[in-house]
Coordinates of C-alpha atoms in Angstrom, one line a residue:
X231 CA 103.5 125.1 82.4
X232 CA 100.0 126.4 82.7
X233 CA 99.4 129.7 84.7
X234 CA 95.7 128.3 85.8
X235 CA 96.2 125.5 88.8
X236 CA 95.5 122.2 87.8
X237 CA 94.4 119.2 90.3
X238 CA 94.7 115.3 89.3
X239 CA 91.3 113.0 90.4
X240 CA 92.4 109.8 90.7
X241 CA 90.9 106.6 91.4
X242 CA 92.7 102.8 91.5
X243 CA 90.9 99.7 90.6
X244 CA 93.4 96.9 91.8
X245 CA 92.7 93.0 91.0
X246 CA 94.3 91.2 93.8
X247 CA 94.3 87.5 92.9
X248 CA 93.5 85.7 95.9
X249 CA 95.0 82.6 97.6
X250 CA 93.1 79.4 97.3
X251 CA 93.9 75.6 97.1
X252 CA 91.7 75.9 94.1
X253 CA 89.9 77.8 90.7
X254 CA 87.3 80.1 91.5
X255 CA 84.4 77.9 90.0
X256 CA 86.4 74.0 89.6
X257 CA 88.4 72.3 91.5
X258 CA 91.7 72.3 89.6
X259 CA 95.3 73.8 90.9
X260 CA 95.6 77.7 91.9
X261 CA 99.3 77.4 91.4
X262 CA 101.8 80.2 89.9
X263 CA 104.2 78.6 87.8
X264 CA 103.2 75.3 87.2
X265 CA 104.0 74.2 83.4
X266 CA 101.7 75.9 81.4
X267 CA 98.0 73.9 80.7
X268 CA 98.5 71.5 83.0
X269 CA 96.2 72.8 85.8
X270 CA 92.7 73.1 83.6
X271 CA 89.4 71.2 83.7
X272 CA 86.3 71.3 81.0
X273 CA 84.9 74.4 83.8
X274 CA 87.8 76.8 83.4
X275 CA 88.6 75.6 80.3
X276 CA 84.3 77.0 79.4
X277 CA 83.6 74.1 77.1
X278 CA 79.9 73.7 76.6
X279 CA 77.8 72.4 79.4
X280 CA 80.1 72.6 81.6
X281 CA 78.9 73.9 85.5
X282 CA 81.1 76.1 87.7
X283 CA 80.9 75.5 91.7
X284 CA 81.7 78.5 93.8
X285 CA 84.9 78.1 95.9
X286 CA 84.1 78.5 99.4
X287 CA 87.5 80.0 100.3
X288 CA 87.3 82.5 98.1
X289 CA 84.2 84.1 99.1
X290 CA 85.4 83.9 103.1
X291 CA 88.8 85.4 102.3
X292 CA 87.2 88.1 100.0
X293 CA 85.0 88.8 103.3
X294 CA 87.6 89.1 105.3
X295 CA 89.4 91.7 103.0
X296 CA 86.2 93.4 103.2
X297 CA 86.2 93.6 107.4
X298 CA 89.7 94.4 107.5
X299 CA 89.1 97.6 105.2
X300 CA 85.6 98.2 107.0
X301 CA 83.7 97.5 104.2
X302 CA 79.8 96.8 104.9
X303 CA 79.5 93.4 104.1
X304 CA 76.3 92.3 101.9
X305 CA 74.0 89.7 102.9
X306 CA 73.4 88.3 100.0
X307 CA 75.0 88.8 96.4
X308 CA 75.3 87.2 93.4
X309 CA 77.6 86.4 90.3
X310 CA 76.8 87.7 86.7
X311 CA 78.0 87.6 83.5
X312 CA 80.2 90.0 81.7
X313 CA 80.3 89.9 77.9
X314 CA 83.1 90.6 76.1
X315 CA 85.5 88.7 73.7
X316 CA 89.2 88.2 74.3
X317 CA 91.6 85.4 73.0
X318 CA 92.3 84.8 76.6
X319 CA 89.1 84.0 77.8
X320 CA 87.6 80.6 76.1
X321 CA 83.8 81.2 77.5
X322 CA 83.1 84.7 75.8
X323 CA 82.6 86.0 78.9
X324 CA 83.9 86.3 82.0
X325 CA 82.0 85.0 85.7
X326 CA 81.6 88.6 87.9
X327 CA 79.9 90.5 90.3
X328 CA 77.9 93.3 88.3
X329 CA 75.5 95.0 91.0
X330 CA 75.5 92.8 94.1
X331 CA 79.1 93.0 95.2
X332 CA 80.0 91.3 98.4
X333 CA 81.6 94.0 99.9
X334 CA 80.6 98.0 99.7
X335 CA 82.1 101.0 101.0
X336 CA 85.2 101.5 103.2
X337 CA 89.0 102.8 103.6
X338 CA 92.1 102.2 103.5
X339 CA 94.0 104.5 106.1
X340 CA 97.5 106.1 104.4
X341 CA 100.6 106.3 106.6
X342 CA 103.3 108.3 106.4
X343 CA 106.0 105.6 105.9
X344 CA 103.5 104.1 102.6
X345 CA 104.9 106.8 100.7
X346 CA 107.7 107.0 98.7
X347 CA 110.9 107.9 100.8
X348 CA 111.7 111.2 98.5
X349 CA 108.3 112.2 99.8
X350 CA 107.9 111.3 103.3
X351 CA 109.1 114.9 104.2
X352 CA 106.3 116.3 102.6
X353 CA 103.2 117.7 103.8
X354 CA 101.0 114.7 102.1
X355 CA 102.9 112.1 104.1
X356 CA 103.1 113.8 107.2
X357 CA 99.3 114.6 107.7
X358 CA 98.2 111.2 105.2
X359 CA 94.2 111.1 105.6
X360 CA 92.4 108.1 104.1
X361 CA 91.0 106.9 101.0
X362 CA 87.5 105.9 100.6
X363 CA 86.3 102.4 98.9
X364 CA 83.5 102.3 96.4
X365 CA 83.6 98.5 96.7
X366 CA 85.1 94.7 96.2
X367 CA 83.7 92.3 94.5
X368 CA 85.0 88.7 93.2
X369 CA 85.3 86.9 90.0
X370 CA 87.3 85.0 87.9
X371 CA 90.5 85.8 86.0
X372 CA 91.3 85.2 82.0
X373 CA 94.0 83.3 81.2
X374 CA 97.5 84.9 79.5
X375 CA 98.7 85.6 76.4
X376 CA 102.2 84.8 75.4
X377 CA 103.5 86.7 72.4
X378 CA 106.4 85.2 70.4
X379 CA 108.4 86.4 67.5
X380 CA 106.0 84.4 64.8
X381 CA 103.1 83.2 67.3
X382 CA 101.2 83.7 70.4
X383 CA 100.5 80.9 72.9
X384 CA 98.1 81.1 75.4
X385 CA 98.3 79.3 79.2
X386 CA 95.2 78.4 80.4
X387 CA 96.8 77.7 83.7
X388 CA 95.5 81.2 85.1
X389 CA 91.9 81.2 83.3
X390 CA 89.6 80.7 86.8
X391 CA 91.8 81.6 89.3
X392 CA 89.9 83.9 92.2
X393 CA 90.0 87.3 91.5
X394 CA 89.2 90.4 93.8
X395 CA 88.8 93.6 92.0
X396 CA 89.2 96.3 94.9
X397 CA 87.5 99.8 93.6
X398 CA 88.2 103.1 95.2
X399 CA 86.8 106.3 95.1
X400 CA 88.0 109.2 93.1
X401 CA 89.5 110.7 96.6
X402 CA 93.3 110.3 95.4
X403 CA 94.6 113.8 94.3
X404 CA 98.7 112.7 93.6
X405 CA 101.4 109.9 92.2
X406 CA 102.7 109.7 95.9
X407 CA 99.1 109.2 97.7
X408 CA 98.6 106.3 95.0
X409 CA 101.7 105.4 95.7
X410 CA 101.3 105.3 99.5
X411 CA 97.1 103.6 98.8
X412 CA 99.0 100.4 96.9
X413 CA 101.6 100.2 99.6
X414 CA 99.2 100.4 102.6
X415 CA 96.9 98.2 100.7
X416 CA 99.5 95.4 99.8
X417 CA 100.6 95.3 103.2
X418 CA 97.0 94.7 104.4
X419 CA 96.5 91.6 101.9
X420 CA 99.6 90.2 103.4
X421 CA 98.7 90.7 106.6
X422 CA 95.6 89.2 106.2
X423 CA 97.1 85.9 104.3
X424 CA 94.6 86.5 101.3
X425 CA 97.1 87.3 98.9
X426 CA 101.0 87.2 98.5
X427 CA 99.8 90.4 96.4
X428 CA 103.5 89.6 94.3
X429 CA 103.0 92.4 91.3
X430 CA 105.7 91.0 89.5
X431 CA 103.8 87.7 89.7
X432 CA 100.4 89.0 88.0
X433 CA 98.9 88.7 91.9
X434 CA 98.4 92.2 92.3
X435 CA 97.7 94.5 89.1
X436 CA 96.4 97.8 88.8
X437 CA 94.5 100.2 86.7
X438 CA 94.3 103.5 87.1
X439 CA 91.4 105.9 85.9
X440 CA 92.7 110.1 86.1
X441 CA 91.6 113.2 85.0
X442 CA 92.5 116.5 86.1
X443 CA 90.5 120.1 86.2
X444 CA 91.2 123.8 88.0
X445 CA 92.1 123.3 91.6
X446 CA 89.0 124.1 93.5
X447 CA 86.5 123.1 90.6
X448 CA 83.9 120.2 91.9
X449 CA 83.3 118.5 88.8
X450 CA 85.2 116.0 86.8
X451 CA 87.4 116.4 84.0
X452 CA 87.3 113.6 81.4
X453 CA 88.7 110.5 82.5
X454 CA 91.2 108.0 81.3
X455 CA 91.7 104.8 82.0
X456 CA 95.8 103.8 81.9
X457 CA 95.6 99.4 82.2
X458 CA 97.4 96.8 84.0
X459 CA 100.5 98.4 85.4
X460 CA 102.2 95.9 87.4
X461 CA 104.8 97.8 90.1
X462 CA 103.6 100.4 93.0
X463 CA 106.3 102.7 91.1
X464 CA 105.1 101.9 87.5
X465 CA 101.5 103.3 88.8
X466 CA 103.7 106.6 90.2
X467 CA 105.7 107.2 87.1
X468 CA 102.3 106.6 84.7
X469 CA 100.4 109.0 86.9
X470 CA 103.1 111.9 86.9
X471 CA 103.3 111.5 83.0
X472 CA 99.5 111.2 82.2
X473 CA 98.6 114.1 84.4
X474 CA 101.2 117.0 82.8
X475 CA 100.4 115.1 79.6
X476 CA 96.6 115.9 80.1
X477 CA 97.0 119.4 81.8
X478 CA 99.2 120.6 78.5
X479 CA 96.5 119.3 76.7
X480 CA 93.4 121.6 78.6
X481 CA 95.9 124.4 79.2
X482 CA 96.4 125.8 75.6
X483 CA 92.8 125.0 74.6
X484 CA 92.4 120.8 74.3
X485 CA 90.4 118.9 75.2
X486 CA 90.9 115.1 77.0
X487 CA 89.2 112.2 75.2
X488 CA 87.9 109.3 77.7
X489 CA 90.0 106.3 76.1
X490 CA 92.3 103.8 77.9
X491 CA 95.7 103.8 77.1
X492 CA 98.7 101.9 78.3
X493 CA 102.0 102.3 80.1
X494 CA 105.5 102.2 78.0
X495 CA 107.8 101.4 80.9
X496 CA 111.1 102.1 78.8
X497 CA 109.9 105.2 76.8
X498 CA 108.4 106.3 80.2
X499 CA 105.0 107.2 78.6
X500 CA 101.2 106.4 77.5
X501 CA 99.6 105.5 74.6
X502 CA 96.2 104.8 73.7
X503 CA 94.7 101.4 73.6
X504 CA 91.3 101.8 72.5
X505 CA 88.3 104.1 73.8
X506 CA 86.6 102.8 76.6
X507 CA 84.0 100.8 76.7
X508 CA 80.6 101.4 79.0
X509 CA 78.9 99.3 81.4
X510 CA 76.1 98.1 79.1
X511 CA 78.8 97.3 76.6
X512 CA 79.2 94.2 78.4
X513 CA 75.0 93.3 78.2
X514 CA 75.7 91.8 81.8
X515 CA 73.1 89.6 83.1
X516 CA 72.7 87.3 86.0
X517 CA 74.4 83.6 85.4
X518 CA 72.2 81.2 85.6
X519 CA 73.7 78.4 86.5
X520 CA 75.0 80.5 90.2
X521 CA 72.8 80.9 93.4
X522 CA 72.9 83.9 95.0
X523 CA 74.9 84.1 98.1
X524 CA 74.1 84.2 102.0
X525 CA 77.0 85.6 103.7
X526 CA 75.1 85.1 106.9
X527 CA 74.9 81.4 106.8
X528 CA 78.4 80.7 107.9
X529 CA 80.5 82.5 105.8
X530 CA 80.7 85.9 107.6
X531 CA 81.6 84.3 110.9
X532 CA 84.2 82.1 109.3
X533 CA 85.6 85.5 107.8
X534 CA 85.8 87.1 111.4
X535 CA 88.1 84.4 112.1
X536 CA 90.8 85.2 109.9
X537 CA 91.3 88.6 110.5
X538 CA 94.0 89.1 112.1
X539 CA 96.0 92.2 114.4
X540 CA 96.3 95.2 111.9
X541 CA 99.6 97.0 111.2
X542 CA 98.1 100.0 113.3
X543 CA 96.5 98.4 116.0
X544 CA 100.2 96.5 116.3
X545 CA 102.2 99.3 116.3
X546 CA 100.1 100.7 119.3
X547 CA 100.4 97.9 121.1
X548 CA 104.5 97.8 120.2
X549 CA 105.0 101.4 121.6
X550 CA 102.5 100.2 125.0
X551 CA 104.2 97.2 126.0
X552 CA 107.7 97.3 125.0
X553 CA 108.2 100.9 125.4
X554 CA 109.0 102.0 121.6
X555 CA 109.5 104.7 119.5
X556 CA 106.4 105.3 116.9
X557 CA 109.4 105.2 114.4
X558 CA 110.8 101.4 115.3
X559 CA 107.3 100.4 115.8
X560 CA 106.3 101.8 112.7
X561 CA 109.0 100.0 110.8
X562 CA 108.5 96.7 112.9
X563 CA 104.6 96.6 112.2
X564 CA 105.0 97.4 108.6
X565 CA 105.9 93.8 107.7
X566 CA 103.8 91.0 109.5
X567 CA 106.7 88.2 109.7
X568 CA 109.5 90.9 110.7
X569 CA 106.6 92.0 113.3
X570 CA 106.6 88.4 114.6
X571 CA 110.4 87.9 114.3
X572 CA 110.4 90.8 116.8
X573 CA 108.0 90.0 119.4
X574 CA 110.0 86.5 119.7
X575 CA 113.0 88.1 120.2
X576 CA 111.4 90.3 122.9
X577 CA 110.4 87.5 124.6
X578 CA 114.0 86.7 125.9
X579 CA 115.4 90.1 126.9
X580 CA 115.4 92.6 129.1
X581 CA 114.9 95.7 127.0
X582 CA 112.6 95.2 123.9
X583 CA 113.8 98.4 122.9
X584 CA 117.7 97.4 122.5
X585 CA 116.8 94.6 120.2
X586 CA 114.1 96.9 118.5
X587 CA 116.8 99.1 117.6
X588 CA 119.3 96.7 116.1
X589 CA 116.6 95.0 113.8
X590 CA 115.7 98.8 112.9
X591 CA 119.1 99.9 112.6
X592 CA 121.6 97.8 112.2
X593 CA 119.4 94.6 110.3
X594 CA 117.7 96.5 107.8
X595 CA 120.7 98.2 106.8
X596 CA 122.1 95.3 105.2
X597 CA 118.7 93.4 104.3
X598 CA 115.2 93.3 102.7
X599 CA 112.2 93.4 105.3
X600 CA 110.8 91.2 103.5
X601 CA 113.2 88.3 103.4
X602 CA 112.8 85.8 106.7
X603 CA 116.0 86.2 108.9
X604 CA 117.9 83.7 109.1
X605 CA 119.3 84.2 112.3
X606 CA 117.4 83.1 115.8
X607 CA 115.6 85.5 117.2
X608 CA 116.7 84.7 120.6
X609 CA 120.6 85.6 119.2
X610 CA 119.2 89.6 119.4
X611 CA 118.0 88.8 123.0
X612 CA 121.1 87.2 124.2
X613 CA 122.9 90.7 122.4
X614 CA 120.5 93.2 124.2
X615 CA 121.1 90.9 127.6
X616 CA 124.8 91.5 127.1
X617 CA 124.8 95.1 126.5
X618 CA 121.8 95.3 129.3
X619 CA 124.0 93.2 132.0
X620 CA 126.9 95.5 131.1
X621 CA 129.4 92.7 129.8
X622 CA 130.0 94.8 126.7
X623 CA 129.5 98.2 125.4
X624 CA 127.1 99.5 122.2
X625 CA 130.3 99.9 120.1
X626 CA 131.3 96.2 121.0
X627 CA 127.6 95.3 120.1
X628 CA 128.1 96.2 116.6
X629 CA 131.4 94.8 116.1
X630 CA 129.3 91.3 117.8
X631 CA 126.4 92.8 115.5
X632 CA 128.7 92.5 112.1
X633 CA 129.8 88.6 113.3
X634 CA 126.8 87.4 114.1
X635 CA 125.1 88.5 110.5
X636 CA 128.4 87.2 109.1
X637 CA 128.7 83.7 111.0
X638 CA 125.4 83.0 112.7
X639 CA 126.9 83.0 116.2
X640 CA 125.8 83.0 119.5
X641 CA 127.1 86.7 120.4
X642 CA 128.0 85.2 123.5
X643 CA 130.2 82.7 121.8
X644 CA 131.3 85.5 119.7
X645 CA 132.3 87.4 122.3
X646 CA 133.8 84.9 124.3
X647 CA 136.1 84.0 121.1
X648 CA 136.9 88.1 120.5
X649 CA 137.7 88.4 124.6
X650 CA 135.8 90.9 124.4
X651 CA 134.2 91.2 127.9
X652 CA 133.9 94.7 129.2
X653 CA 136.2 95.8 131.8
X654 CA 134.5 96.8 134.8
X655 CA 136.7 96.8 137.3
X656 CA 136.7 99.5 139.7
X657 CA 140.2 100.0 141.2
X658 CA 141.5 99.4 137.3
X659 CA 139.3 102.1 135.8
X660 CA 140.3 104.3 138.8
X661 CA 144.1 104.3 137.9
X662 CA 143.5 105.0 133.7
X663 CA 141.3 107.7 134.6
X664 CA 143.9 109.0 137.1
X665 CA 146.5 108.2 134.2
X666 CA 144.4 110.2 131.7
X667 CA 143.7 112.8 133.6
X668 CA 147.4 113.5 134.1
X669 CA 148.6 113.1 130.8
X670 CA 145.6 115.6 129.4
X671 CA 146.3 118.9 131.9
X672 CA 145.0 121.3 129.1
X673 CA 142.0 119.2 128.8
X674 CA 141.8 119.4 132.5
X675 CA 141.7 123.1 132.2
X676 CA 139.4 123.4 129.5
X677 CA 136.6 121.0 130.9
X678 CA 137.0 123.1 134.2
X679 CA 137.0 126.2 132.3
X680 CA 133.1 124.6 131.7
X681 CA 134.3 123.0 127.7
X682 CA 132.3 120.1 128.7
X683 CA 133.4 118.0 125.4
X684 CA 136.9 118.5 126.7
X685 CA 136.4 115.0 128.4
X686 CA 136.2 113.1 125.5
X687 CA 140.1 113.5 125.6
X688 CA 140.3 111.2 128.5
X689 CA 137.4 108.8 127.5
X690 CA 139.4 108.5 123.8
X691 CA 142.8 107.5 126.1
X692 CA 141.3 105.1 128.2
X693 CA 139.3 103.7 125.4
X694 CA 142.6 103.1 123.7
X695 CA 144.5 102.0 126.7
X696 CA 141.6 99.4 126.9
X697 CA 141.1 98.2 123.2
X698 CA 137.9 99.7 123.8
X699 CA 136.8 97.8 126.4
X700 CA 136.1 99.6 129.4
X701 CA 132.6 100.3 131.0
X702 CA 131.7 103.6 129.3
X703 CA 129.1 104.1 132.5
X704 CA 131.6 103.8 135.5
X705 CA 134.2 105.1 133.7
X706 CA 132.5 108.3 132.8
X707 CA 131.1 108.4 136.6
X708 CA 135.1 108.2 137.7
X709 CA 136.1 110.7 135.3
X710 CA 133.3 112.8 136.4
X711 CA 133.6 112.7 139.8
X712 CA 137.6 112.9 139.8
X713 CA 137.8 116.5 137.1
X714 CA 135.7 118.4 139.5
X715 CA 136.7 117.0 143.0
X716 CA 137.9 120.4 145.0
X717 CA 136.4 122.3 141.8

């Protein structure tokens, strides 16, 4: 390891393909997983005279995603040409925004829970700041290649779809603020119902662009450009490797050629791809057959219209009118659904923070946030009620917890079948404790000695005598009242 201090500058370009009825420029099927060049038309297809129509949708939902990340929005842009050839793309070039982006500037806001969970302890995620946006701009996607053992096949099926190509600034400094960026950013696109943002399905992909140089230094080190990784933790692990790789490099006297190179999951390294290519290697130049675009004529106010509570204002409003912890809102907020699945279960109880902390707790434990729950959201309120109304105990509620995941029961019914109803009977609970007490006289002794967990001794034999079923309130108030009576 080098003795000089070495800094990473990191900045994400992420192609977020957006959801749309249709293409980007014809009216054929946006549709993942349809069989393969079925959904393709003489536009996307770029046969010869063809004329591409801008999708509407698109451009309001690329807006949006602009005011959600408080981008300034442009009033009018337009769509160029960029020049390149690739097997995947039929036209020889591909339909883009070159300098007259719809959307410039911005941030997206880290938060501690974005980053990874073996570094939410340190001091990155517990003071996260945010990360500024160069800008978003929208085009069209290639299509894909398919490489076989003796052939390739291409699927012209994703050739036009709408594609957003959000740009940061060089602001990100480590793996886990990427990391935490491409979390925070993903749940945002979700949020906002632009894109399912699925990196496993193509519909969120990102490149990264890194150099590093002495900590403290203000210029920039030579850059690469590492392409196309498709998982939050893929961009993590490429980072971690590319910057040591580059720091031994500089360290014992190298130095770092600007090339792109690409990301060897298995062998959990980079290699090079090609050297990069410059702007006016792509000789772009205005299409002609696209008008420029007003986003004042309708389209920004249609985008107001679509964007929607953000996870922070949410959690705010969580922790202000049902009373919870920044942690459980936090976790509920994180997820827009799970955020909704919550608020209707709040509806029916009494305490918004009982059934906070079973879909916290005890839900997530045995399930993904992200999968829709399958059980009624007013079976947590009826739980929360029961525990609230002092029918049965928290330990009961688990056990009602574990049946109701299992069998989709109404807890009541559930606890109903298990007899489980909490004993609250006063003159009852007054003869155990009275029985506990004198069957315990050394825990007597030591709890008036001032051992105050001496009393657990009685609440364990009543507990027992009661298959768990008294009222741990009242019978702790009893207990209480009868160990220090003529103390």
């Amino acid at each position: 390891m080098s003795a000089i201090p070495y800094e990473a500058v990191i900045g994400l370009e992420v192609h977020v393909q957006i959801k749309t009825a249709t293409k980007m420029f014809c009216g054929c099927r946006n549709e993942f997983g349809a069989e393969p060049n079925t959904n393709v038309c003489p536009v996307c297809l770029g046969y010869p005279g063809a004329l591409p129509t801008p999708n509407r949708e698109a451009i309001v939902k690329t807006i949006a995603t602009g005011l959600m990340l408080h981008c300034e929005i442009a009033k009018t842009c337009k769509f160029d040409r960029k020049n390149y050839f690739y097997p995947d793309m039929p036209k020889n070039y591909q339909i883009s925004q070159y300098d007259q982006p719809l959307c410039l500037g911005g941030r997206i806001d880290l938060y501690t829970l974005a980053f990874p969970k073996d570094a939410q302890k340190q001091e990155q995620a517990l003071n996260p700041r945010s990360v500024r946006l160069h800008r978003i701009h929208l085009e069209e996607d290639v299509a894909k290649s398919f490489h076989f053992e003796g052939y390739s096949g291409i699927d012209f099926n994703r050739a036009g779809t709408p594609l957003m190509e959000i740009v940061s600034e060089a602001d990100i400094r480590t793996p886990e603020e990427a990391f935490a960026y491409l979390t925070a950013l993903k749940q945002i696109l979700i949020y906002g119902n632009i894109s399912d943002a699925d990196m496993e399905k193509g519909q969120m992909r990102c490149d990264v662009n890194v150099s590093v140089r002495p900590a403290g230094a203000t210029t920039f080190g030579t850059k690469c450009e590492i392409k196309n990784l498709n998982s939050i933790s893929a961009v993590r692990r490429a980072l971690a490797y590319e910057i040591d790789r580059q720091i031994q490099i500089v360290s014992q006297g190298g130095t770092i050629r600007q090339e792109t190179r690409r990301w060897d999951d298995a062998r959990g390294q980079t290699y090079v791809m090609r050297t990069k290519e410059q702007a006016h290697d792509y000789r772009y130049f205005p299409d002609p057959d696209l008008m420029p675009i007003r986003t004042d004529d309708g389209l920004l106010k249609e985008a107001e219209s679509l964007v929607p509570e953000l996870p922070a204002a949410k959690k705010k409003r969580f922790q202000e009118r049902y009373g919870l912890s920044e942690y459980q809102a936090s976790v509920l907020a994180s997820e827009r659904s799970f955020a909704d699945y919550f608020e209707l279960a709040a509806q029916g109880a009494k305490q918004p923070s009982l059934v906070a902390n079973y879909l916290t707790n005890d839900y997530l434990a045995a399930h993904d946030i992200t999968e829709p729950v399958k059980i009624p959201a007013a079976h947590f309120a009826q739980l929360a009620n029961l525990v609230d109304s002092g029918k049965i105990n928290s330990k009961q509620a688990r056990e009602v917890l574990a049946a109701m995941f299992e069998s989709g029961e109404e807890p009541e019914k559930i606890v109903q079948a298990k007899g489980m109803t909490q004993m609250s009977d006063i003159a009852e609970l007054e003869r155990l404790c009275d029985e506990a007490i004198a069957a315990n006289p050394r825990s007597v002794a030591d709890f008036k000695a001032g051992k105050e967990a001496a009393i657990n001794a009685f609440k364990g034999y009543i507990m027992k005598a009661t298959k768990g079923k008294a009222h741990p309130q009242l019978m702790n108030e009893i207990l209480r009242r009868k160990l220090t009576e003529g103390k």
